[in-house]
């Protein structure tokens, strides 16, 4: 029996049990039946979380691009692999078939090879969301080189740190990028970064905006010219199962970014299998994940997961607000998108706008709605469900991390009954554990603790580039023999998981543990509130008290602030209890966010604690300007 596609709840439980009782047999069967290998493995799994060491499919040989491209050519050669939707809706969309993808990736691989890129070399890719980004990452994989994609919204400083950490000798970038009505001088950012990167020998530049840019002789070359003259076939380099596929940086709670290293075979198997089931992807569906490829969500669910299934995946260059707030819905209608995967921050932003933007578009193609990146609050969940899904499309609230490579806790749509704010059940093969503060596992239901995973899954990151000790210390020392996620979670009476937020966001008030997410949910329920963030600050009697930063909707702007403060606390009292009432409420015009949409609470904590002399690195913020504004208006 094939366990590749789960279609009903009984089957989920049955396959889950099998995957946990005998993980090796289970994953071996999936790997055997659904992928192409140059050589099969000698051993399915070898692991020791205390070292930590994790190896899946050791001894196997493959090339991931043969799985994502070549094997589809006989049956799906003319099928669209990638739909490119440009920033400007007046520019025509491109439909790139599997045949064309093969040719473009091979050309790019030949160009990279001509520039000295070999198996194991690191290649930095700093590109906007254009087809060349997909071609470049897959070309690296074809050569067996390790791609290190840096989100093209990061500053030159963040870029140079990452280039040097991985010792990349080559950078692929573009003249500029479009972001709504603006264009950004990407090449200028690269030039500045490279002042700090003496080892970079070549910069390959895609022409996108046509902006006038400086080209450094001997170092910089236009890619289009090289690609035009490159050969359209390239024999895939065979790599070992455990050879690194890519490095992707994720910010640590302090200090340098961590270069998470993902391996080839396990990552491929797990992203493909989760993609198929979590989105119930069927042949000829059109899948759209709105993340940037510069984040793990884009790596796993725009490129590798979909292409390994021979799917059609949308690559969107634009932003949700350009040319107006109906862009997402327009693109869904235009390309008849069947599965749509986005972040709660985007949903909340669009929910503030006139409903007309949604209602004027035909969204009847939609079958599954996804959410990722942070807890989705009830109000956003209902707005998404009612207005986008028309109560017809299940919402999959998918919990996972850069480190996990693929989706870990999630409903399976049309299989798992959903409950707002619950990521529901562990995916096949995932063994979560909730731990108390003494390091004991909390068994049974109706418990709350720190979320760990007690058994390896194929796509767990294998190390931090150049710093295995930090990898061990960050993830494997807090709880013996467990991978520690850094998140808190509860398991309810039926065994559903709800992620309560980063455990560093837990605030102890008068000895009570309070998670920030439920309080923020409660505040966000207020009709005048758009978004909010709660942090703790020192308090004489309570130990900590709560400080709320609240962003109002348009309709809230004219309201009396004191009355609003009372109503918000009333709302919290009603939904959670008086213990969670806020001592201070500051109305703000925006919240400091990372470029992936996460509220940077570290900064808000400092502001609330009146400790603003050293705010640390704010360069990775999307909106650094709000920080000073918030400081100036502290209550
Ligand atoms: C995929 C991604 C990871 C952190 C993670 C959580 C939070 C992500 C959810 C979520 C609640 C979710 N990778 N997170 N998804 N919290 N519900 N569905 O976002 O490395 O950038 O972030 O994001 O705190 O630990 S990430």
XYZ file of C-alpha atoms and ligand atoms in Angstrom:
661
model
C 0.000 0.000 0.000
C 1.236 3.465 -0.754
C 1.229 5.875 2.151
C 2.199 8.786 -0.042
C -1.195 10.460 -0.192
C -3.359 10.526 2.914
C -7.050 10.962 2.231
C -8.985 10.431 5.449
C -8.571 10.662 9.211
C -8.411 6.921 9.879
C -5.647 6.682 7.340
C -3.771 9.545 9.008
C -3.817 7.779 12.390
C -2.866 4.481 10.843
C 0.036 5.913 8.837
C 1.122 8.055 11.781
C 1.312 5.005 14.047
C 3.313 3.155 11.461
C 5.716 6.101 10.999
C 6.359 6.262 14.732
C 6.592 2.540 15.437
C 9.043 1.907 12.679
C 10.330 5.180 11.250
C 13.043 3.539 9.224
C 10.746 1.169 7.395
C 8.256 3.949 6.874
C 10.648 6.505 5.372
C 12.426 3.838 3.388
C 9.184 2.977 1.656
C 8.422 6.635 0.855
C 11.964 7.209 -0.410
C 11.943 4.033 -2.464
C 8.635 4.597 -4.214
C 8.566 8.303 -4.967
C 12.073 9.443 -5.915
C 14.841 8.585 -8.325
C 18.202 7.505 -6.925
C 21.516 6.831 -8.599
C 22.307 4.476 -5.760
C 20.139 3.347 -2.874
C 21.153 3.822 0.767
C 23.073 1.409 2.956
C 21.306 2.539 6.104
C 18.065 4.514 6.485
C 18.873 6.317 9.732
C 21.687 6.828 12.108
C 21.324 9.334 14.928
C 22.529 10.529 18.264
C 21.016 13.755 19.594
C 23.740 14.074 22.232
C 26.497 14.687 19.668
C 24.316 15.686 17.764
C 24.587 13.579 14.638
C 21.779 12.754 12.248
C 22.127 10.875 8.986
C 19.311 9.794 6.714
C 19.721 7.470 3.723
C 23.449 7.199 4.224
C 25.275 5.736 1.268
C 22.595 6.847 -1.195
C 23.510 8.940 -4.204
C 21.310 11.290 -6.152
C 20.874 14.704 -7.618
C 17.860 16.633 -6.387
C 17.376 18.366 -9.750
C 16.886 14.982 -11.425
C 14.013 14.533 -8.977
C 12.671 18.060 -9.412
C 13.121 18.355 -13.181
C 14.536 15.533 -15.340
C 12.250 12.743 -14.221
C 9.197 14.817 -15.136
C 10.340 15.499 -18.699
C 8.886 12.360 -20.333
C 5.446 12.836 -18.779
C 5.226 16.522 -17.910
C 7.736 18.199 -20.215
C 5.249 20.738 -21.518
C 3.474 21.205 -18.216
C 4.067 24.569 -16.519
C 6.545 24.234 -13.687
C 6.710 27.904 -12.715
C 4.253 30.720 -13.308
C 6.127 33.979 -12.928
C 3.834 36.853 -11.948
C 5.747 40.158 -12.185
C 5.531 43.061 -9.770
C 3.730 45.145 -12.337
C 0.466 43.482 -13.410
C 0.813 45.139 -16.823
C 3.929 43.066 -17.481
C 2.972 39.703 -18.881
C 3.156 36.624 -16.687
C 5.536 33.866 -17.831
C 4.698 30.190 -17.948
C 7.920 28.192 -17.698
C 7.494 24.546 -18.664
C 9.514 21.681 -17.202
C 11.418 21.493 -20.494
C 12.261 25.186 -20.331
C 13.185 24.922 -16.677
C 15.564 22.091 -17.531
C 17.222 24.159 -20.228
C 17.555 27.311 -18.113
C 18.940 25.442 -15.118
C 21.467 23.631 -17.302
C 22.577 26.888 -18.921
C 22.999 28.507 -15.550
C 24.939 25.472 -14.306
C 27.294 25.746 -17.269
C 27.873 29.435 -16.575
C 28.620 28.725 -12.921
C 30.964 25.903 -13.861
C 32.788 28.224 -16.279
C 33.287 30.550 -13.334
C 34.975 27.851 -11.337
C 32.052 26.685 -9.203
C 32.517 23.064 -8.126
C 30.762 20.560 -5.922
C 30.814 21.735 -2.296
C 31.512 25.410 -3.134
C 29.216 28.000 -1.607
C 27.354 30.362 -3.918
C 25.636 33.451 -2.553
C 22.390 34.353 -4.300
C 21.004 37.837 -3.662
C 18.134 38.212 -6.112
C 14.569 39.453 -6.173
C 11.693 37.048 -6.837
C 12.377 36.495 -10.535
C 12.782 33.219 -12.474
C 16.578 33.529 -12.417
C 16.435 33.023 -8.653
C 14.865 29.599 -9.172
C 17.277 28.792 -12.018
C 20.283 29.825 -9.930
C 19.414 27.759 -6.867
C 18.643 24.700 -8.956
C 21.834 25.223 -10.993
C 23.837 25.106 -7.759
C 22.065 21.889 -6.814
C 22.790 20.469 -10.265
C 26.529 21.083 -9.742
C 26.442 19.905 -6.143
C 27.371 23.422 -4.998
C 25.772 24.760 -1.815
C 23.481 27.747 -2.283
C 23.250 30.428 0.337
C 20.304 32.617 -0.558
C 20.141 35.958 1.210
C 16.750 37.676 1.173
C 17.127 40.671 -1.150
C 15.680 43.020 1.454
C 18.663 42.577 3.766
C 21.161 45.399 4.123
C 24.714 45.366 2.779
C 25.952 44.732 6.280
C 23.762 41.655 6.737
C 24.793 40.470 3.272
C 28.545 40.773 3.839
C 28.287 38.960 7.187
C 26.559 36.058 5.454
C 28.914 35.981 2.446
C 31.935 35.853 4.752
C 30.473 33.347 7.175
C 29.965 30.817 4.375
C 33.069 31.956 2.471
C 31.233 32.385 -0.822
C 33.486 33.143 -3.791
C 30.713 34.107 -6.157
C 27.569 36.220 -5.861
C 24.555 36.176 -8.178
C 22.499 39.355 -8.099
C 20.572 41.797 -10.309
C 20.887 45.432 -11.287
C 17.848 46.280 -9.203
C 14.564 44.997 -7.898
C 10.963 46.167 -7.928
C 8.912 46.449 -4.805
C 5.486 47.886 -5.550
C 5.935 51.379 -6.957
C 9.556 51.545 -5.814
C 12.711 50.139 -7.292
C 15.737 49.245 -5.224
C 19.399 49.490 -6.152
C 20.400 45.902 -5.382
C 23.726 46.079 -7.173
C 24.704 49.124 -5.113
C 23.997 47.138 -1.937
C 26.132 44.258 -3.230
C 28.991 46.621 -4.143
C 28.946 48.052 -0.642
C 28.811 44.598 0.952
C 31.729 43.378 -1.148
C 34.001 46.065 0.276
C 34.023 43.740 3.285
C 34.305 40.473 1.326
C 37.829 40.059 -0.073
C 37.257 36.459 -1.194
C 34.501 37.142 -3.698
C 35.941 36.780 -7.185
C 32.895 37.020 -9.452
C 29.556 38.778 -9.456
C 27.005 37.651 -12.029
C 24.329 40.248 -12.664
C 20.807 39.688 -14.002
C 19.279 42.643 -15.811
C 15.892 43.316 -14.262
C 15.148 47.032 -13.866
C 17.570 48.386 -16.455
C 18.912 50.863 -13.919
C 22.275 52.422 -14.585
C 24.792 50.536 -12.435
C 28.555 50.302 -12.021
C 30.240 47.100 -13.237
C 33.624 46.355 -11.740
C 35.932 45.129 -14.524
C 37.210 41.610 -14.018
C 34.691 40.934 -11.260
C 31.206 41.771 -12.558
C 29.516 40.230 -15.602
C 26.048 40.450 -17.116
C 24.369 37.068 -16.844
C 22.005 37.311 -19.797
C 24.898 37.453 -22.221
C 26.571 34.439 -20.636
C 23.316 32.478 -20.547
C 22.573 33.163 -24.213
C 25.830 31.527 -25.158
C 25.680 28.653 -22.691
C 24.905 25.053 -23.587
C 21.399 23.912 -22.603
C 22.305 20.570 -21.125
C 24.387 19.673 -18.118
C 25.072 16.238 -16.684
C 23.931 16.369 -13.069
C 26.670 15.898 -10.504
C 25.955 12.948 -8.265
C 26.038 13.816 -4.585
C 25.779 11.812 -1.382
C 22.529 11.810 0.562
C 24.090 13.770 3.400
C 25.956 16.313 1.249
C 24.711 19.819 2.073
C 22.131 21.206 -0.326
C 22.030 24.713 1.085
C 22.810 27.078 3.913
C 20.086 29.436 5.094
C 20.642 32.005 7.803
C 18.219 32.510 10.636
C 18.583 35.109 13.341
C 19.528 33.842 16.748
C 18.116 35.406 19.889
C 21.478 37.105 20.248
C 24.602 37.580 18.196
C 25.524 36.352 14.753
C 23.002 34.801 12.395
C 23.053 31.015 12.343
C 23.775 29.380 8.994
C 21.478 26.383 9.130
C 22.780 23.576 6.921
C 20.285 21.323 5.172
C 21.260 18.031 3.594
C 20.068 16.695 0.259
C 18.138 13.419 0.444
C 16.264 13.821 3.716
C 15.262 17.378 2.884
C 13.993 16.317 -0.532
C 11.952 13.407 0.787
C 10.362 15.370 3.612
C 9.524 18.572 1.717
C 8.019 16.580 -1.147
C 5.939 14.387 1.147
C 4.658 17.280 3.277
C 3.851 19.345 0.181
C 1.730 16.572 -1.271
C -0.273 15.996 1.896
C -0.444 19.335 3.695
C -1.765 21.010 0.565
C -3.526 17.932 -0.871
C -1.868 18.757 -4.147
C -3.335 17.005 -7.201
C -1.961 16.901 -10.727
C -2.786 20.131 -12.604
C -3.448 22.149 -9.449
C -1.830 25.582 -9.271
C -0.045 26.202 -5.997
C 0.933 29.631 -4.693
C 3.116 30.319 -1.681
C 3.560 34.078 -1.212
C 6.755 33.842 0.846
C 10.041 35.084 -0.560
C 12.423 32.320 -1.680
C 14.919 34.026 0.642
C 13.128 32.346 3.574
C 12.818 28.638 4.329
C 9.128 28.722 3.381
C 10.092 29.752 -0.133
C 12.913 27.193 -0.403
C 10.699 24.308 0.677
C 7.267 25.263 -0.670
C 7.894 27.407 -3.739
C 10.743 25.364 -5.161
C 11.785 21.975 -3.812
C 8.516 20.504 -2.472
C 6.340 21.496 -5.437
C 8.878 20.656 -8.156
C 9.645 17.256 -6.626
C 5.929 16.536 -7.131
C 5.879 17.827 -10.702
C 3.596 20.652 -9.599
C 2.873 24.106 -11.011
C 4.149 26.742 -8.588
C 3.602 30.498 -8.699
C 6.587 32.804 -8.247
C 5.309 36.278 -7.368
C 7.604 39.271 -7.563
C 5.266 41.851 -6.075
C 3.728 42.908 -2.795
C 0.154 42.529 -1.497
C -0.541 46.283 -1.659
C 0.473 47.083 -5.238
C -1.094 48.386 -7.388
C -3.806 48.064 -4.736
C -4.773 45.860 -1.816
C -6.569 43.442 -4.092
C -3.403 42.116 -5.733
C -3.339 38.722 -4.001
C -6.959 38.098 -4.903
C -6.444 39.301 -8.461
C -3.534 36.876 -8.933
C -5.564 33.992 -7.493
C -8.320 34.731 -9.986
C -5.925 35.247 -12.899
C -3.989 31.991 -12.473
C -6.859 29.985 -10.944
C -4.805 29.222 -7.863
C -5.943 26.099 -5.984
C -3.731 26.235 -2.889
C -2.758 29.558 -1.344
C -0.145 29.756 1.421
C 0.601 33.028 3.205
C 1.409 34.595 6.594
C -0.912 35.962 9.295
C 0.774 39.366 9.093
C -0.331 39.652 5.457
C -3.843 38.544 6.324
C -4.139 41.096 9.123
C -2.864 43.870 6.881
C -5.364 43.021 4.144
C -8.209 42.563 6.606
C -7.856 46.250 7.477
C -8.743 47.204 3.925
C -12.129 47.485 2.275
C -13.768 44.088 1.703
C -14.435 45.138 -1.865
C -10.824 44.328 -2.706
C -11.561 40.683 -1.982
C -15.149 40.469 -3.088
C -14.674 41.717 -6.601
C -12.499 38.714 -7.473
C -13.543 35.190 -8.329
C -11.761 33.012 -5.773
C -13.717 29.860 -6.554
C -10.595 27.972 -7.681
C -9.312 27.865 -4.081
C -9.318 24.515 -2.304
C -6.823 24.962 0.532
C -5.628 28.005 2.491
C -2.373 27.903 4.416
C -0.884 30.003 7.185
C 2.701 30.056 8.423
C 5.257 32.082 10.346
C 3.515 33.024 13.563
C 0.393 32.088 15.472
C -2.708 33.071 13.535
C -5.076 34.921 15.856
C -8.793 34.119 15.866
C -9.886 37.310 14.191
C -7.483 36.880 11.283
C -8.407 33.193 11.028
C -12.111 34.008 10.708
C -11.507 36.809 8.248
C -9.401 34.461 6.089
C -11.931 31.671 6.401
C -15.015 33.808 5.686
C -13.779 36.199 3.050
C -11.085 34.310 1.194
C -12.169 30.713 1.719
C -15.915 31.491 1.781
C -16.138 28.821 4.480
C -15.317 26.222 1.838
C -11.532 25.895 1.987
C -9.922 24.396 5.069
C -7.194 26.513 6.676
C -3.949 24.707 7.407
C -2.126 26.458 10.244
C 1.336 25.014 9.672
C 3.920 25.189 12.437
C 7.575 24.689 11.549
C 10.961 26.426 11.492
C 13.996 27.140 9.330
C 15.689 24.414 11.342
C 13.011 21.805 10.685
C 13.168 22.208 6.894
C 9.521 21.254 6.450
C 6.094 21.484 8.062
C 5.922 19.724 11.452
C 2.558 20.299 13.123
C -0.407 20.915 10.860
C -3.862 19.813 9.912
C -4.182 17.807 6.720
C -6.952 19.584 4.798
C -10.190 17.641 4.293
C -8.735 15.101 6.738
C -8.095 16.817 10.092
C -10.976 18.872 11.533
C -9.564 22.340 12.207
C -9.902 24.645 15.207
C -8.822 28.297 14.968
C -5.396 28.993 16.569
C -4.545 25.278 16.721
C -1.894 23.791 14.452
C -3.667 20.555 15.443
C -1.704 17.299 14.998
C 1.876 16.279 14.355
C 2.573 15.461 10.735
C 3.455 11.867 9.828
C 6.768 10.873 11.423
C 6.893 13.793 13.858
C 7.083 12.979 17.575
C 6.516 16.116 19.638
C 7.014 16.248 23.398
C 6.003 18.935 25.867
C 8.491 19.457 28.674
C 8.156 21.102 32.064
C 10.768 23.438 33.533
C 12.500 20.521 35.306
C 13.114 18.689 32.065
C 10.370 16.115 32.507
C 8.053 15.208 29.708
C 4.430 16.151 30.281
C 2.460 13.111 29.232
C -1.225 12.971 28.461
C -3.542 15.719 27.326
C -4.385 19.147 28.692
C -0.791 20.066 29.424
C 1.308 23.061 28.506
C 5.075 23.245 28.250
C 8.061 23.684 26.026
C 7.875 22.096 22.647
C 10.543 19.544 21.810
C 10.808 16.815 19.197
C 12.093 13.505 20.446
C 12.968 11.656 17.277
C 14.692 12.818 14.090
C 12.760 13.454 10.886
C 14.414 13.496 7.461
C 14.682 17.274 6.967
C 16.078 18.382 10.321
C 19.036 20.773 9.826
C 22.289 18.896 10.335
C 24.471 21.622 11.769
C 25.205 25.350 11.873
C 27.755 26.187 9.194
C 31.184 26.345 10.817
C 29.857 26.056 14.363
C 28.646 22.604 15.344
C 29.003 23.463 19.045
C 26.543 26.288 18.694
C 24.153 23.898 16.944
C 24.379 21.504 19.879
C 24.123 24.232 22.504
C 21.156 25.959 20.891
C 18.975 22.942 20.166
C 20.159 19.849 22.047
C 21.326 20.830 25.506
C 18.208 22.332 27.131
C 16.483 18.926 27.237
C 18.347 15.651 27.177
C 17.915 13.669 23.971
C 15.424 16.160 22.563
C 15.486 18.778 19.844
C 14.285 21.966 21.574
C 12.270 24.284 19.340
C 12.300 27.441 21.461
C 8.498 27.518 21.331
C 5.895 26.853 23.957
C 2.822 24.803 23.176
C -0.187 23.230 24.785
C -1.919 19.971 24.021
C -5.665 20.188 24.548
C -8.183 17.574 25.619
C -8.251 15.905 22.194
C -4.493 16.028 21.661
C -4.423 19.090 19.420
C -1.384 21.351 19.662
C -1.581 25.082 19.993
C 1.682 26.981 19.662
C 1.712 29.629 22.368
C 4.720 31.544 21.065
C 8.428 31.685 21.678
C 9.157 30.705 25.225
C 11.200 33.826 25.574
C 7.901 35.656 25.056
C 6.374 34.080 28.110
C 5.920 36.626 30.859
C 5.502 35.705 34.498
C 3.153 38.146 36.193
C 2.577 37.680 39.908
C 3.774 34.114 39.514
C 1.417 33.325 36.669
C 2.730 32.206 33.301
C 1.232 34.342 30.578
C 1.834 33.779 26.880
C 1.873 36.916 24.786
C -0.088 35.397 21.895
C -3.423 34.862 23.679
C -3.322 38.361 25.162
C -2.590 39.852 21.783
C -5.419 37.792 20.345
C -7.767 39.241 22.909
C -6.692 42.803 22.159
C -6.912 42.252 18.439
C -10.533 41.212 18.852
C -11.337 44.817 19.693
C -12.912 46.356 16.588
C -10.655 49.430 16.677
C -7.407 47.437 16.910
C -5.322 46.389 13.906
C -2.401 44.718 15.629
C -0.675 44.591 18.985
C 2.394 43.336 20.819
C 2.764 42.597 24.500
C 5.988 42.592 26.468
C 6.874 42.410 30.120
C 8.543 45.149 32.140
C 9.834 45.084 35.706
C 7.265 45.788 38.421
C 7.836 46.213 42.191
C 5.051 43.977 43.373
C 4.185 41.679 40.493
C 7.715 40.942 39.337
C 6.668 41.729 35.795
C 3.817 43.783 34.469
C 2.445 43.935 30.952
C 3.047 46.682 28.461
C 0.956 46.720 25.296
C 1.912 48.399 22.054
C -1.285 48.811 20.077
C -1.791 49.825 16.493
C -5.252 51.132 15.677
C -7.324 50.737 12.581
C -8.494 53.820 10.763
C -11.791 53.752 12.710
C -9.914 53.818 16.011
C -7.915 56.939 15.232
C -10.680 59.368 16.154
C -11.578 57.611 19.416
C -10.713 58.907 22.868
C -7.512 57.172 23.960
C -8.453 56.770 27.640
C -11.738 55.115 26.740
C -9.942 52.812 24.357
C -7.471 51.797 27.063
C -10.371 50.898 29.350
C -12.133 48.924 26.644
C -8.990 46.982 25.776
C -8.438 45.969 29.377
C -12.111 45.124 29.668
C -11.747 42.893 26.646
C -8.698 41.128 28.116
C -10.489 40.691 31.415
C -13.380 39.091 29.608
C -11.391 36.824 27.360
C -8.516 35.831 29.647
C -8.972 37.269 33.131
C -7.914 40.320 35.131
C -4.465 38.832 35.658
C -3.657 39.535 32.022
C -4.681 43.206 32.148
C -2.121 45.655 30.841
C -0.468 48.180 33.108
C 0.495 50.395 30.223
C -0.935 50.805 26.767
C 0.836 52.815 24.133
C -0.795 53.540 20.803
C 1.714 53.315 17.973
C 1.628 53.882 14.233
C 3.526 50.651 13.538
C 5.296 47.749 15.246
C 8.975 47.004 14.599
C 9.044 43.939 12.368
C 11.665 41.700 10.918
C 11.610 41.340 7.187
C 9.798 38.066 7.517
C 6.984 39.790 9.383
C 7.765 38.831 12.951
C 7.406 41.473 15.634
C 10.817 42.187 17.174
C 9.860 41.973 20.817
C 13.449 42.320 21.963
C 13.270 46.008 21.027
C 9.835 46.545 22.516
C 10.963 44.895 25.758
C 13.815 47.373 26.025
C 11.560 50.333 25.312
C 9.028 49.143 27.880
C 11.787 48.695 30.443
C 13.108 52.196 29.736
C 16.433 50.743 28.640
C 16.942 52.277 25.221
C 20.636 53.133 25.409
C 21.587 49.964 23.541
C 18.876 48.538 21.333
C 21.244 46.150 19.579
C 21.090 45.500 15.858
C 18.027 47.085 14.261
C 19.358 46.883 10.710
C 17.309 43.832 9.834
C 14.034 45.606 10.616
C 11.532 46.250 7.879
C 10.593 49.596 9.423
C 13.433 50.874 11.641
C 11.883 54.350 11.627
C 9.045 53.360 13.957
C 11.508 52.569 16.737
C 12.410 56.190 17.480
C 8.796 57.222 17.123
C 7.776 54.669 19.749
C 10.573 55.768 22.087
C 9.491 59.400 21.779
C 5.918 58.616 22.734
C 6.479 56.198 25.625
C 3.645 56.369 28.164
C 8.413 28.579 8.756
C 9.013 29.680 9.618
C 10.066 29.809 13.110
C 9.225 30.293 14.265
C 8.694 29.176 15.115
C 7.461 29.825 15.724
C 6.927 30.690 14.600
C 6.018 29.523 12.557
C 3.976 29.113 13.166
C 4.642 29.736 14.237
C 2.746 29.608 15.533
C 2.596 28.744 13.353
N 10.306 29.495 9.978
N 5.908 29.989 13.810
N 4.863 28.996 12.146
N 4.037 29.982 15.419
N 2.039 29.005 14.564
N 1.871 28.166 12.385
O 8.337 30.633 9.939
O 12.401 29.939 11.218
O 11.253 31.813 10.187
O 10.363 30.860 12.189
O 8.057 30.977 13.773
O 7.820 30.646 16.799
O 9.646 28.774 16.077
S 11.141 30.551 10.876
